């Protein structure tokens, strides 16, 4: 697929970042345990990390379009490098907590920091609507591939270092964080290569687009049968995403604005995504590796192979999701691919044998991330282009905030030998999320689709 140089650089940046996340996540809980930190405090550490990310990410994404997307990406990469260096050279629990809050350390192997919202908004701007889901599929695929490569490479590095004379587990883990910092510096370099085309466009007449969006009846957007709910003009369309001058040219603002229609949809999605994210927070990759290590005594290399396999499967499945979404729609693809993974997640702690537990883990990975590309395309279509960075930033903040409550709960369960409950609760919540999403948004028609094919009677 043809794409711009900036699109390729953004995808490369995601690969580098998730490669580093895969490395740190594989060893994070094990590193803290090697320092003598209890299971309960490990869970607290992960939650505090996510809470700190909420504040940092919200502030950076809120002002990203006003201050410059490339500047924020460079700043985020610098924070990532700094946190890696602190973890490599310091063993104090509260110093590490501070570094993880103010810097960028992922306890789940998933996105953390301001990067994702800014990159997705930029990709939406750089990509035409008819290929946007494909671009997002490759973006997600490269991220999953990065996580996969990170887990297997660093799993073998840790095991190799530990086999050398004088290399304790703690020393080996610190070497991984040194490499993590170097990857942060590499990501910073890639961010500096991005062109001005990545910055938000201020188009003439965008004020009138915002008013036109506000005139769309919200009920017609979320109805399961759009033909029975034609759009109706609003009697008081006043809100706009930007102000305009007398010559019709929109004035830029550091602070974003979200139209009432987009806000209504955003609130519904935030509630649903919060449920799903809290469930994910109960069993992040760091706790997953800790579970398999403590229950089945698996070495780092075996863990690397397992999570390399699951990440590769997840990466490939994203390409399939793009094709499926074009046939059955974004929402149905999100639900019907995510639902089986929730069932398999709840089954992981049941078998007493590592082979069966690993089988359920791999089966879960077959459809675990197939909803990601359709979900981002769905979110991008629901709002105005000028709102995307702010909306995606808010969504990521809500998801991270909800996810942050999970690790501390799992830490308490693990400390009382009830780790298995976290898997069952997480699976149940995800099933509820899928069914609710299907009910609320099965007939959703996005902004761009409305412009191409207006509802009858409009």
Short mmCIF file of C-alpha atoms in Angstrom, two decimals:
data_model
loop_
_atom_site.label_atom_id
_atom_site.label_comp_id
_atom_site.label_asym_id
_atom_site.label_seq_id
_atom_site.Cartn_x
_atom_site.Cartn_y
_atom_site.Cartn_z
CA UNK A 1 0.00 0.00 0.00
CA UNK A 2 1.32 3.45 -0.95
CA UNK A 3 1.65 5.89 1.92
CA UNK A 4 3.50 9.09 2.71
CA UNK A 5 6.96 9.28 4.27
CA UNK A 6 5.44 10.66 7.47
CA UNK A 7 3.04 7.72 7.69
CA UNK A 8 5.97 5.31 7.43
CA UNK A 9 7.92 7.22 10.07
CA UNK A 10 4.95 7.15 12.46
CA UNK A 11 4.59 3.39 11.98
CA UNK A 12 8.35 2.94 12.52
CA UNK A 13 8.13 5.04 15.67
CA UNK A 14 5.36 2.80 16.99
CA UNK A 15 7.42 -0.33 16.24
CA UNK A 16 10.42 1.04 18.16
CA UNK A 17 8.25 2.12 21.08
CA UNK A 18 6.37 -1.16 21.40
CA UNK A 19 9.64 -3.10 20.99
CA UNK A 20 10.89 -1.27 24.07
CA UNK A 21 7.59 -1.76 25.91
CA UNK A 22 7.68 -5.49 25.21
CA UNK A 23 11.12 -5.68 26.76
CA UNK A 24 10.32 -3.71 29.90
CA UNK A 25 6.94 -5.33 30.46
CA UNK A 26 8.38 -8.83 30.33
CA UNK A 27 10.66 -8.10 33.28
CA UNK A 28 8.96 -5.27 35.19
CA UNK A 29 7.19 -7.34 37.87
CA UNK A 30 10.15 -9.75 38.05
CA UNK A 31 12.58 -6.82 38.47
CA UNK A 32 10.56 -5.34 41.32
CA UNK A 33 10.27 -8.77 42.93
CA UNK A 34 14.06 -9.21 42.69
CA UNK A 35 14.40 -5.95 44.64
CA UNK A 36 12.30 -7.44 47.44
CA UNK A 37 9.05 -5.64 46.62
CA UNK A 38 5.91 -7.50 47.74
CA UNK A 39 3.11 -8.52 45.35
CA UNK A 40 0.79 -5.91 46.84
CA UNK A 41 3.32 -3.11 46.33
CA UNK A 42 4.03 -4.34 42.80
CA UNK A 43 0.33 -3.93 42.04
CA UNK A 44 0.36 -0.48 43.63
CA UNK A 45 3.41 0.43 41.54
CA UNK A 46 1.61 -0.47 38.31
CA UNK A 47 -1.49 1.49 39.29
CA UNK A 48 0.54 4.56 40.28
CA UNK A 49 2.36 4.35 36.96
CA UNK A 50 -0.92 4.39 35.06
CA UNK A 51 -2.34 7.21 37.19
CA UNK A 52 0.72 9.30 36.45
CA UNK A 53 0.35 8.54 32.76
CA UNK A 54 -3.23 9.83 32.89
CA UNK A 55 -2.08 13.26 34.04
CA UNK A 56 0.94 13.50 31.74
CA UNK A 57 -0.87 12.19 28.66
CA UNK A 58 -3.91 14.39 29.22
CA UNK A 59 -1.86 17.55 29.45
CA UNK A 60 0.38 16.72 26.50
CA UNK A 61 -2.42 15.62 24.16
CA UNK A 62 -4.67 18.51 25.22
CA UNK A 63 -2.13 21.06 23.99
CA UNK A 64 -0.55 18.93 21.24
CA UNK A 65 -2.28 20.61 18.30
CA UNK A 66 -1.74 24.08 19.72
CA UNK A 67 1.93 23.65 20.65
CA UNK A 68 2.91 21.31 17.81
CA UNK A 69 2.49 17.56 17.49
CA UNK A 70 6.13 16.93 16.63
CA UNK A 71 7.31 18.82 19.70
CA UNK A 72 5.11 16.74 21.97
CA UNK A 73 6.31 13.49 20.36
CA UNK A 74 9.93 14.56 20.89
CA UNK A 75 9.19 15.49 24.51
CA UNK A 76 7.50 12.13 25.12
CA UNK A 77 10.49 10.27 23.68
CA UNK A 78 12.80 12.25 25.97
CA UNK A 79 10.69 11.25 28.99
CA UNK A 80 10.86 7.62 27.85
CA UNK A 81 14.66 7.80 27.67
CA UNK A 82 14.93 9.40 31.10
CA UNK A 83 12.75 6.83 32.82
CA UNK A 84 14.78 3.99 31.30
CA UNK A 85 17.99 5.45 32.68
CA UNK A 86 16.52 5.82 36.19
CA UNK A 87 15.39 2.18 36.19
CA UNK A 88 18.83 1.08 34.99
CA UNK A 89 20.78 2.86 37.74
CA UNK A 90 18.50 3.08 40.78
CA UNK A 91 16.78 0.48 42.96
CA UNK A 92 14.75 2.63 45.37
CA UNK A 93 11.05 1.78 45.20
CA UNK A 94 9.77 5.36 45.45
CA UNK A 95 12.39 6.72 43.05
CA UNK A 96 11.27 4.11 40.53
CA UNK A 97 7.64 5.07 41.17
CA UNK A 98 8.47 8.72 40.48
CA UNK A 99 10.36 7.82 37.30
CA UNK A 100 7.49 5.68 36.03
CA UNK A 101 4.94 8.43 36.76
CA UNK A 102 6.89 11.34 35.30
CA UNK A 103 8.49 9.27 32.54
CA UNK A 104 7.16 6.55 30.26
CA UNK A 105 7.17 2.94 31.49
CA UNK A 106 4.47 0.52 30.31
CA UNK A 107 3.33 -2.07 32.88
CA UNK A 108 0.97 -3.72 30.40
CA UNK A 109 2.96 -3.90 27.17
CA UNK A 110 0.34 -1.63 25.62
CA UNK A 111 0.46 2.04 24.77
CA UNK A 112 1.27 4.55 27.46
CA UNK A 113 2.20 8.22 27.22
CA UNK A 114 0.97 10.83 24.72
CA UNK A 115 2.16 9.05 21.57
CA UNK A 116 -0.85 7.01 20.50
CA UNK A 117 -3.48 9.76 20.37
CA UNK A 118 -1.20 12.16 18.52
CA UNK A 119 -0.02 9.56 16.02
CA UNK A 120 -3.53 8.31 15.33
CA UNK A 121 -4.84 11.82 14.79
CA UNK A 122 -1.94 12.52 12.44
CA UNK A 123 -2.48 9.27 10.53
CA UNK A 124 -6.17 10.15 10.14
CA UNK A 125 -5.15 13.50 8.68
CA UNK A 126 -2.59 11.97 6.31
CA UNK A 127 -4.83 9.11 5.12
CA UNK A 128 -7.92 9.33 2.88
CA UNK A 129 -11.06 7.76 4.40
CA UNK A 130 -11.21 4.80 1.99
CA UNK A 131 -7.80 3.46 3.10
CA UNK A 132 -7.77 4.70 6.68
CA UNK A 133 -8.74 1.34 8.22
CA UNK A 134 -5.92 -0.32 6.23
CA UNK A 135 -3.40 2.26 7.47
CA UNK A 136 -4.54 1.69 11.05
CA UNK A 137 -4.30 -2.08 10.53
CA UNK A 138 -0.63 -1.77 9.52
CA UNK A 139 -0.03 0.69 12.35
CA UNK A 140 -1.46 -1.77 14.88
CA UNK A 141 0.31 -4.71 13.22
CA UNK A 142 3.73 -3.08 13.46
CA UNK A 143 3.09 -2.25 17.10
CA UNK A 144 2.19 -5.84 17.90
CA UNK A 145 5.20 -7.03 15.92
CA UNK A 146 7.37 -4.69 17.97
CA UNK A 147 6.01 -6.12 21.21
CA UNK A 148 6.56 -9.65 19.91
CA UNK A 149 10.16 -8.99 18.92
CA UNK A 150 10.86 -7.20 22.18
CA UNK A 151 9.59 -10.05 24.35
CA UNK A 152 11.48 -12.83 22.58
CA UNK A 153 14.74 -10.90 22.10
CA UNK A 154 14.93 -9.70 25.67
CA UNK A 155 13.71 -13.00 27.07
CA UNK A 156 16.77 -14.67 25.59
CA UNK A 157 19.07 -11.77 26.55
CA UNK A 158 17.98 -11.98 30.20
CA UNK A 159 18.47 -15.75 30.32
CA UNK A 160 21.87 -15.46 28.62
CA UNK A 161 23.06 -12.74 31.00
CA UNK A 162 21.90 -14.69 34.05
CA UNK A 163 23.96 -17.68 32.91
CA UNK A 164 27.16 -15.59 32.93
CA UNK A 165 29.34 -15.45 36.07
CA UNK A 166 28.56 -12.48 38.30
CA UNK A 167 25.26 -11.63 36.61
CA UNK A 168 22.40 -11.67 39.08
CA UNK A 169 18.76 -11.39 37.88
CA UNK A 170 18.63 -7.77 39.09
CA UNK A 171 21.77 -6.85 37.15
CA UNK A 172 20.41 -8.51 34.00
CA UNK A 173 17.11 -6.64 34.30
CA UNK A 174 18.94 -3.33 34.67
CA UNK A 175 20.79 -3.98 31.44
CA UNK A 176 17.41 -4.33 29.71
CA UNK A 177 16.35 -0.92 30.99
CA UNK A 178 19.60 0.56 29.66
CA UNK A 179 18.67 -0.73 26.22
CA UNK A 180 15.16 0.63 26.79
CA UNK A 181 16.64 4.12 27.26
CA UNK A 182 18.63 3.78 24.03
CA UNK A 183 15.46 2.84 22.17
CA UNK A 184 13.82 5.96 23.58
CA UNK A 185 16.65 8.03 22.12
CA UNK A 186 16.16 6.30 18.75
CA UNK A 187 12.46 7.10 18.84
CA UNK A 188 13.32 10.73 19.59
CA UNK A 189 15.48 10.82 16.45
CA UNK A 190 12.65 9.41 14.32
CA UNK A 191 10.26 12.04 15.71
CA UNK A 192 12.66 14.79 14.66
CA UNK A 193 12.48 13.53 11.05
CA UNK A 194 8.73 14.15 10.75
CA UNK A 195 7.70 16.92 8.35
CA UNK A 196 5.41 19.93 8.99
CA UNK A 197 2.61 18.01 7.22
CA UNK A 198 2.06 16.21 10.54
CA UNK A 199 0.88 19.41 12.17
CA UNK A 200 -2.88 20.12 12.29
CA UNK A 201 -4.37 21.79 9.27
CA UNK A 202 -6.37 24.99 9.73
CA UNK A 203 -8.73 25.13 6.82
CA UNK A 204 -10.93 27.96 5.67
CA UNK A 205 -14.54 27.29 6.45
CA UNK A 206 -13.90 24.72 9.17
CA UNK A 207 -16.13 26.84 11.39
CA UNK A 208 -19.03 26.08 9.11
CA UNK A 209 -18.24 22.36 9.07
CA UNK A 210 -18.48 22.36 12.85
CA UNK A 211 -21.87 24.07 12.76
CA UNK A 212 -23.07 21.61 10.15
CA UNK A 213 -21.98 18.72 12.37
CA UNK A 214 -23.91 20.15 15.29
CA UNK A 215 -27.05 20.17 13.18
CA UNK A 216 -27.02 16.39 12.95
CA UNK A 217 -29.44 14.79 15.37
CA UNK A 218 -27.46 12.60 17.79
CA UNK A 219 -30.15 9.93 17.82
CA UNK A 220 -29.71 9.31 14.10
CA UNK A 221 -26.01 8.69 14.66
CA UNK A 222 -26.50 5.95 17.23
CA UNK A 223 -29.71 4.40 15.95
CA UNK A 224 -29.63 0.75 14.89
CA UNK A 225 -31.76 1.64 11.88
CA UNK A 226 -30.58 4.90 10.32
CA UNK A 227 -33.30 4.84 7.67
CA UNK A 228 -35.99 5.37 10.32
CA UNK A 229 -34.17 8.35 11.90
CA UNK A 230 -33.36 11.01 9.32
CA UNK A 231 -31.21 13.89 10.44
CA UNK A 232 -32.99 17.01 11.64
CA UNK A 233 -31.53 20.50 11.69
CA UNK A 234 -30.92 22.06 15.05
CA UNK A 235 -32.67 25.26 15.88
CA UNK A 236 -29.65 26.73 17.61
CA UNK A 237 -26.35 25.75 15.99
CA UNK A 238 -23.86 27.96 17.75
CA UNK A 239 -20.92 25.83 18.89
CA UNK A 240 -17.87 25.56 16.67
CA UNK A 241 -14.53 23.91 17.05
CA UNK A 242 -12.72 27.08 16.06
CA UNK A 243 -13.48 30.75 15.87
CA UNK A 244 -13.41 32.56 12.55
CA UNK A 245 -12.45 35.98 11.40
CA UNK A 246 -14.51 38.26 9.23
CA UNK A 247 -12.98 36.81 6.09
CA UNK A 248 -14.03 33.28 7.01
CA UNK A 249 -10.60 32.01 7.94
CA UNK A 250 -10.51 30.00 11.14
CA UNK A 251 -8.26 31.19 13.93
CA UNK A 252 -6.11 28.62 15.68
CA UNK A 253 -6.31 28.06 19.41
CA UNK A 254 -4.12 26.20 21.85
CA UNK A 255 -7.18 24.74 23.55
CA UNK A 256 -9.36 22.34 21.49
CA UNK A 257 -13.15 22.40 21.25
CA UNK A 258 -15.50 19.44 20.85
CA UNK A 259 -18.95 19.82 19.30
CA UNK A 260 -22.04 18.69 21.28
CA UNK A 261 -22.73 15.82 18.87
CA UNK A 262 -19.19 14.48 19.20
CA UNK A 263 -19.31 14.98 22.96
CA UNK A 264 -22.45 12.86 23.31
CA UNK A 265 -20.89 10.00 21.37
CA UNK A 266 -17.61 10.43 23.24
CA UNK A 267 -19.29 10.05 26.63
CA UNK A 268 -20.96 6.79 25.61
CA UNK A 269 -17.70 5.39 24.23
CA UNK A 270 -15.69 6.48 27.26
CA UNK A 271 -18.02 4.56 29.58
CA UNK A 272 -17.72 1.40 27.49
CA UNK A 273 -13.97 1.71 26.98
CA UNK A 274 -13.52 2.27 30.73
CA UNK A 275 -15.15 -1.10 31.47
CA UNK A 276 -12.96 -2.88 28.94
CA UNK A 277 -9.81 -1.11 30.12
CA UNK A 278 -10.41 -1.89 33.79
CA UNK A 279 -10.72 -5.55 32.80
CA UNK A 280 -7.45 -5.31 30.87
CA UNK A 281 -5.83 -3.69 33.90
CA UNK A 282 -6.62 -6.73 36.00
CA UNK A 283 -4.41 -8.92 33.80
CA UNK A 284 -1.75 -6.74 32.09
CA UNK A 285 1.23 -8.41 30.46
CA UNK A 286 3.45 -7.76 33.49
CA UNK A 287 1.06 -9.66 35.77
CA UNK A 288 0.56 -12.31 33.10
CA UNK A 289 4.29 -13.05 32.96
CA UNK A 290 4.41 -13.05 36.75
CA UNK A 291 1.49 -15.51 36.87
CA UNK A 292 3.14 -17.99 34.49
CA UNK A 293 6.48 -17.63 36.26
CA UNK A 294 5.16 -18.22 39.79
CA UNK A 295 2.59 -20.91 38.94
CA UNK A 296 4.52 -22.91 36.34
CA UNK A 297 8.16 -21.80 37.00
CA UNK A 298 8.75 -20.89 33.36
CA UNK A 299 12.15 -19.32 32.48
CA UNK A 300 12.45 -15.93 30.77
CA UNK A 301 13.26 -17.49 27.40
CA UNK A 302 10.10 -19.62 27.49
CA UNK A 303 8.05 -16.57 28.44
CA UNK A 304 9.62 -14.67 25.56
CA UNK A 305 8.66 -17.40 23.10
CA UNK A 306 5.09 -17.58 24.44
CA UNK A 307 4.44 -13.86 24.24
CA UNK A 308 6.31 -13.58 20.94
CA UNK A 309 3.86 -16.14 19.54
CA UNK A 310 0.80 -14.39 20.94
CA UNK A 311 1.96 -10.98 19.70
CA UNK A 312 2.69 -12.26 16.19
CA UNK A 313 -0.73 -13.90 16.01
CA UNK A 314 -2.33 -10.66 17.20
CA UNK A 315 -0.39 -8.69 14.60
CA UNK A 316 -1.48 -10.91 11.72
CA UNK A 317 -5.09 -10.91 12.90
CA UNK A 318 -5.24 -7.13 12.53
CA UNK A 319 -4.85 -7.42 8.76
CA UNK A 320 -7.76 -9.86 8.70
CA UNK A 321 -9.82 -7.45 10.81
CA UNK A 322 -9.46 -4.71 8.20
CA UNK A 323 -10.89 -6.96 5.51
CA UNK A 324 -13.70 -8.20 7.75
CA UNK A 325 -14.71 -4.66 8.76
CA UNK A 326 -15.27 -3.71 5.12
CA UNK A 327 -17.78 -6.56 4.83
CA UNK A 328 -19.74 -6.48 8.08
CA UNK A 329 -18.95 -3.01 9.44
CA UNK A 330 -16.66 -1.61 12.11
CA UNK A 331 -18.84 -2.21 15.16
CA UNK A 332 -19.72 -5.83 14.36
CA UNK A 333 -16.05 -6.55 13.65
CA UNK A 334 -15.08 -5.04 17.01
CA UNK A 335 -17.59 -7.16 18.90
CA UNK A 336 -17.47 -10.50 17.09
CA UNK A 337 -13.66 -10.66 17.18
CA UNK A 338 -13.23 -9.42 20.75
CA UNK A 339 -15.88 -11.63 22.36
CA UNK A 340 -14.08 -15.02 21.89
CA UNK A 341 -10.87 -13.60 23.36
CA UNK A 342 -12.76 -12.60 26.51
CA UNK A 343 -14.00 -16.16 26.96
CA UNK A 344 -10.52 -17.64 26.55
CA UNK A 345 -9.09 -15.07 28.98
CA UNK A 346 -11.37 -16.30 31.76
CA UNK A 347 -10.23 -19.90 31.12
CA UNK A 348 -6.46 -19.29 31.46
CA UNK A 349 -6.11 -19.88 35.25
CA UNK A 350 -8.25 -23.03 35.35
CA UNK A 351 -5.89 -25.75 33.96
CA UNK A 352 -3.20 -27.08 36.34
CA UNK A 353 -0.87 -27.76 33.40
CA UNK A 354 1.21 -25.06 31.71
CA UNK A 355 0.42 -26.50 28.27
CA UNK A 356 -3.35 -26.02 28.58
CA UNK A 357 -3.04 -22.58 30.16
CA UNK A 358 -0.70 -21.54 27.33
CA UNK A 359 -3.14 -22.94 24.78
CA UNK A 360 -5.92 -20.74 26.12
CA UNK A 361 -3.53 -17.78 26.09
CA UNK A 362 -2.66 -18.38 22.42
CA UNK A 363 -6.32 -18.89 21.47
CA UNK A 364 -7.11 -15.60 23.16
CA UNK A 365 -4.42 -13.85 21.12
CA UNK A 366 -6.02 -15.03 17.85
CA UNK A 367 -8.76 -12.40 18.17
CA UNK A 368 -7.60 -10.30 21.14
CA UNK A 369 -6.51 -7.26 19.13
CA UNK A 370 -8.64 -7.62 16.01
CA UNK A 371 -10.90 -4.86 17.32
CA UNK A 372 -8.14 -2.25 17.55
CA UNK A 373 -7.88 -1.04 13.95
CA UNK A 374 -11.69 -0.97 13.43
CA UNK A 375 -12.06 0.82 16.76
CA UNK A 376 -9.64 3.59 15.82
CA UNK A 377 -11.20 3.99 12.37
CA UNK A 378 -14.62 4.06 14.05
CA UNK A 379 -13.51 6.75 16.51
CA UNK A 380 -11.89 8.83 13.76
CA UNK A 381 -15.09 8.74 11.71
CA UNK A 382 -17.27 9.82 14.63
CA UNK A 383 -15.76 13.29 15.07
CA UNK A 384 -14.54 16.25 13.05
CA UNK A 385 -10.90 16.24 11.87
CA UNK A 386 -10.15 19.22 14.12
CA UNK A 387 -11.43 17.27 17.14
CA UNK A 388 -9.55 14.01 16.61
CA UNK A 389 -6.41 14.70 18.62
CA UNK A 390 -8.37 15.96 21.63
CA UNK A 391 -11.00 13.20 21.41
CA UNK A 392 -8.45 10.42 21.04
CA UNK A 393 -6.46 11.95 23.86
CA UNK A 394 -9.52 11.98 26.12
CA UNK A 395 -10.34 8.37 25.20
CA UNK A 396 -6.79 7.25 25.95
CA UNK A 397 -6.82 9.11 29.28
CA UNK A 398 -10.14 7.52 30.27
CA UNK A 399 -8.90 4.07 29.27
CA UNK A 400 -5.64 4.49 31.18
CA UNK A 401 -7.42 5.87 34.24
CA UNK A 402 -9.81 2.90 34.26
CA UNK A 403 -6.99 0.46 33.62
CA UNK A 404 -4.97 1.87 36.51
CA UNK A 405 -7.37 0.43 39.08
CA UNK A 406 -6.81 -3.12 37.89
CA UNK A 407 -3.18 -3.88 38.86
CA UNK A 408 -3.59 -2.93 42.53
CA UNK A 409 -6.67 -5.19 42.78
CA UNK A 410 -4.73 -8.05 41.19
CA UNK A 411 -1.83 -7.38 43.55
CA UNK A 412 -4.14 -7.85 46.53
CA UNK A 413 -5.56 -11.04 45.00
CA UNK A 414 -2.09 -12.40 44.20
CA UNK A 415 -0.91 -11.65 47.74
CA UNK A 416 -3.76 -13.79 49.11
CA UNK A 417 -3.31 -16.64 46.59
CA UNK A 418 -6.47 -15.72 44.66
CA UNK A 419 -4.81 -14.66 41.42
CA UNK A 420 -7.29 -16.73 39.39
CA UNK A 421 -10.20 -14.44 40.34
CA UNK A 422 -8.65 -11.60 38.32
CA UNK A 423 -8.89 -13.63 35.12
CA UNK A 424 -12.53 -14.59 35.67
CA UNK A 425 -13.63 -11.04 36.50
CA UNK A 426 -11.69 -9.59 33.56
CA UNK A 427 -13.27 -12.04 31.12
CA UNK A 428 -16.78 -11.33 32.43
CA UNK A 429 -16.37 -7.55 32.19
CA UNK A 430 -15.07 -7.79 28.64
CA UNK A 431 -18.05 -9.90 27.60
CA UNK A 432 -20.36 -7.25 29.06
CA UNK A 433 -18.47 -4.52 27.18
CA UNK A 434 -18.84 -6.32 23.86
CA UNK A 435 -22.57 -6.88 24.20
CA UNK A 436 -23.19 -3.28 25.31
CA UNK A 437 -21.16 -1.89 22.41
CA UNK A 438 -23.18 -3.95 19.94
CA UNK A 439 -26.48 -2.76 21.39
CA UNK A 440 -25.58 0.95 21.44
CA UNK A 441 -23.69 1.40 18.18
CA UNK A 442 -24.69 -1.35 15.75
CA UNK A 443 -26.29 1.15 13.32
CA UNK A 444 -23.72 3.90 13.71
CA UNK A 445 -23.08 6.16 10.68
CA UNK A 446 -19.92 8.25 10.87
CA UNK A 447 -19.47 11.88 9.81
CA UNK A 448 -17.73 11.08 6.53
CA UNK A 449 -20.21 8.33 5.67
CA UNK A 450 -23.08 10.78 6.20
CA UNK A 451 -21.51 13.20 3.75
CA UNK A 452 -21.07 10.46 1.13
CA UNK A 453 -24.49 8.81 1.63
CA UNK A 454 -26.96 11.09 3.43
CA UNK A 455 -29.78 9.43 5.31
CA UNK A 456 -33.13 9.40 3.45
CA UNK A 457 -35.10 12.55 4.09
CA UNK A 458 -31.99 14.58 4.96
#
